[in-house]
Amino acid sequence: MLQGYTPWPDELATKYRSNGCWTGETFGEVLERMATLTPTSIALIEGNRKVTYEELNDRANRLAHGFIHLGIKKQDRVVLQLTNTITFFEVCFALFRMGALPIFSLPLHRQTEITYFCEHTKAVAYVIPDVFDRHDYVKMAREVKGKVNTLQHIIVAGDEQEFLNVEALMSEESVNLPNISGSDLAFFQLSGGSTGLPKLIPRTHDEYLYSIRKSVEICELSERTKYLAVLPVAHNFTMSSPGVFGVLYAGGCIILSPDPSPDTAFPLIEKEKVNFTSLVPPLAIIWIEAKKSRGYDLTSLEVIQVGGAKCSAEVAKKVGPSFGCSLQQVFGMAEGLVNYTRLDDTDEKIVYTQGRPMSEFDEIRIVDEEDQSIAVGDTGHLQVRGPYTIIAYYNAETHNEKAFTHDGFYRTGDIVKQTEDGYLIVEGRDKDQINRGGEKIAAEEVENYLLSHEDVLDAAIVSMPDAFLGERSCAFIISQNEQLTGQALKSFLQLKGIAAFKIPDRFEFVHEFPQTPLGKVSKKSLREIIQEKLATKI
Ligand code: OOB
């Protein structure tokens, strides 16, 4: 058993097996099955390159053998930071097959975050593109490797320089692959977080495949699905709700978009006759606007999902008519619970709610500040327990005590209300997080980076409303240096090497922070201050 991982208690594991949620199947077996059932169907399209199920399976196998030759073992951790490419899937399934555990980092993560993922998990390998979006990942990997002594292999998709090349690792020589079972860990995802550094979310084959199977059923994916992946495939939404893994499970075809802009995505939709895709709300706004002036034929689209952040009713109303397709709202979290509006729901539900839990075995409750249940229709804190919601973060004992209730419910940090027929409406949040158009920023994490600046005495980050992104971030700073500017702090954070979306959009320099009656920084008051300033355009 991997140290730091809390296994499912026997009682729950038995329950989820006996009610048919967990089947014991593994990701490696799913791909093997599809390669046998539909060997010549196209699984993935990236630019002009197409890969069939049989080829994907074969290449993943050869790479798994290559990883074993290299000395990577079952349960070893591998930080995977690939973009929307075929190589992502080859590496991913190779690791699944030999039982090593990918940590799905996002393309935007930089050396501070990557170093932390590697150190925290004692990763032995780090897989990267050479250059993407003008960022030199090889240079970054060199810096990370210099800091993390467990890291033995840097594996590059592209120009590997002094490191290893993914393609060259494909091995014809067969070795015994370890046995992998449904209850084994499959990978780690990252939490949006609210405190300190990002938490890692451990996932077993059993629990994740259950969420995929249910999602495929609800979203009606099949071998005729043509899914355009525009958001990063490493994110839970694009990965499994029903996402790219859902498509592979159903025998459909994934079209990989290197970026989500209409200029890239619309021609792909027209050319490949895409019928399903997933967007965050700001992208939905951009696509709706672009649709008015771009002449592409997008009539193949059947479903556009919008999720990751609250989709306003105003935007929700426009999606269907703009694209001549159905909207599906998705309210999910990397920790587990995913809610969908159903494809045959009324317009009223699709526009005004964020859907209902995907599984009849999701136990949700809405509670007050004292964890007491409240009346249906009242607004409160959402808690959840179920067959695909984690019961603990990896290696985070102290945080786990706060994040989960004594009876094993996850405190989502979301404030919701529920309709009589079980649909959820997201009303707000009680976690110290900024949701910047679907990208999550843990306030404390960025505050700590700012506090490491010699002139910063204190820092408090809050959200400020934004018509396009929903929210942006504003840092209130108490500095001992009157000359310190927001620009200087931005450069400081960039140099430190953190994902660009975490860098505050605005800085406000103050002499003190408003306080709560208990003497804590009142973020509520800070939010009010910045809202007022925005309203009066100061
Ligand atoms: C998805 O996952 P995460 O882990 O990046 O973020 C989860 C949080 C939720 O707790 C909630 O605060 C917010 O993002 N959120 C939404 C939302 N979808 C996510 N808030 C309002 N309305 C929505 N539709 O974001 C994620 C994971 C799987 C599927 C979809 C989204």
Coordinates of C-alpha atoms and ligand atoms in Angstrom, one line a residue, residues 190-192 235-237 241 306-311 329-335 338 354 412 414 426 429 431 433 435 438 440, ligand 1:
L190 CA -5.1 18.0 -8.4
S191 CA -7.5 19.7 -6.2
G192 CA -8.6 23.3 -6.9
H235 CA -8.6 18.3 -16.1
N236 CA -11.3 16.2 -14.6
F237 CA -14.1 17.8 -16.6
S241 CA -17.4 14.0 -17.4
V306 CA -20.7 24.1 -19.9
G307 CA -19.2 23.6 -16.5
G308 CA -16.3 24.3 -14.2
A309 CA -17.8 27.6 -13.0
K310 CA -21.4 29.0 -12.8
C311 CA -22.9 29.5 -16.2
Q329 CA -24.7 22.0 -17.5
V330 CA -22.0 20.2 -15.5
F331 CA -21.2 21.0 -11.9
G332 CA -18.4 18.7 -10.8
M333 CA -15.3 18.5 -8.8
A334 CA -12.0 16.7 -9.1
E335 CA -12.7 15.2 -5.7
V338 CA -20.5 15.3 -10.8
Q354 CA -26.5 23.0 -12.5
T412 CA -17.3 20.6 -1.1
D414 CA -19.9 25.0 -2.3
V426 CA -24.9 26.8 -7.0
R429 CA -18.8 29.3 -2.0
K431 CA -14.0 28.1 0.6
Q433 CA -10.8 30.1 -3.5
N435 CA -12.9 30.6 -9.6
G438 CA -13.1 27.7 -14.3
K440 CA -9.3 27.6 -9.4
Ligands
OOB1 C1 -14.4 21.1 -11.9 O1 -13.6 20.6 -11.0 P1 -12.6 21.4 -10.1 O2 -12.0 20.4 -9.1 O3 -11.6 22.2 -10.9 O4 -13.4 22.5 -9.4 C2 -14.5 22.2 -8.6 C3 -15.3 23.4 -8.1 C4 -16.6 23.1 -7.5 O5 -16.5 22.7 -6.1 C5 -17.3 24.4 -7.7 O6 -16.9 25.3 -6.7 C6 -16.8 24.8 -9.0 O7 -15.6 24.2 -9.2 N1 -17.8 24.4 -10.1 C7 -18.9 25.1 -10.4 C8 -19.4 24.4 -11.5 N2 -18.6 23.4 -11.9 C9 -17.6 23.4 -11.0 N3 -19.6 26.1 -9.9 C10 -20.7 26.5 -10.4 N4 -21.3 25.9 -11.5 C11 -20.7 24.8 -12.1 N5 -21.3 24.2 -13.1 O8 -14.5 22.3 -12.1 C12 -15.2 20.1 -12.7 C13 -15.0 18.7 -12.5 C14 -15.7 17.8 -13.2 C15 -16.7 18.2 -14.1 C16 -17.0 19.6 -14.2 C17 -16.2 20.5 -13.5

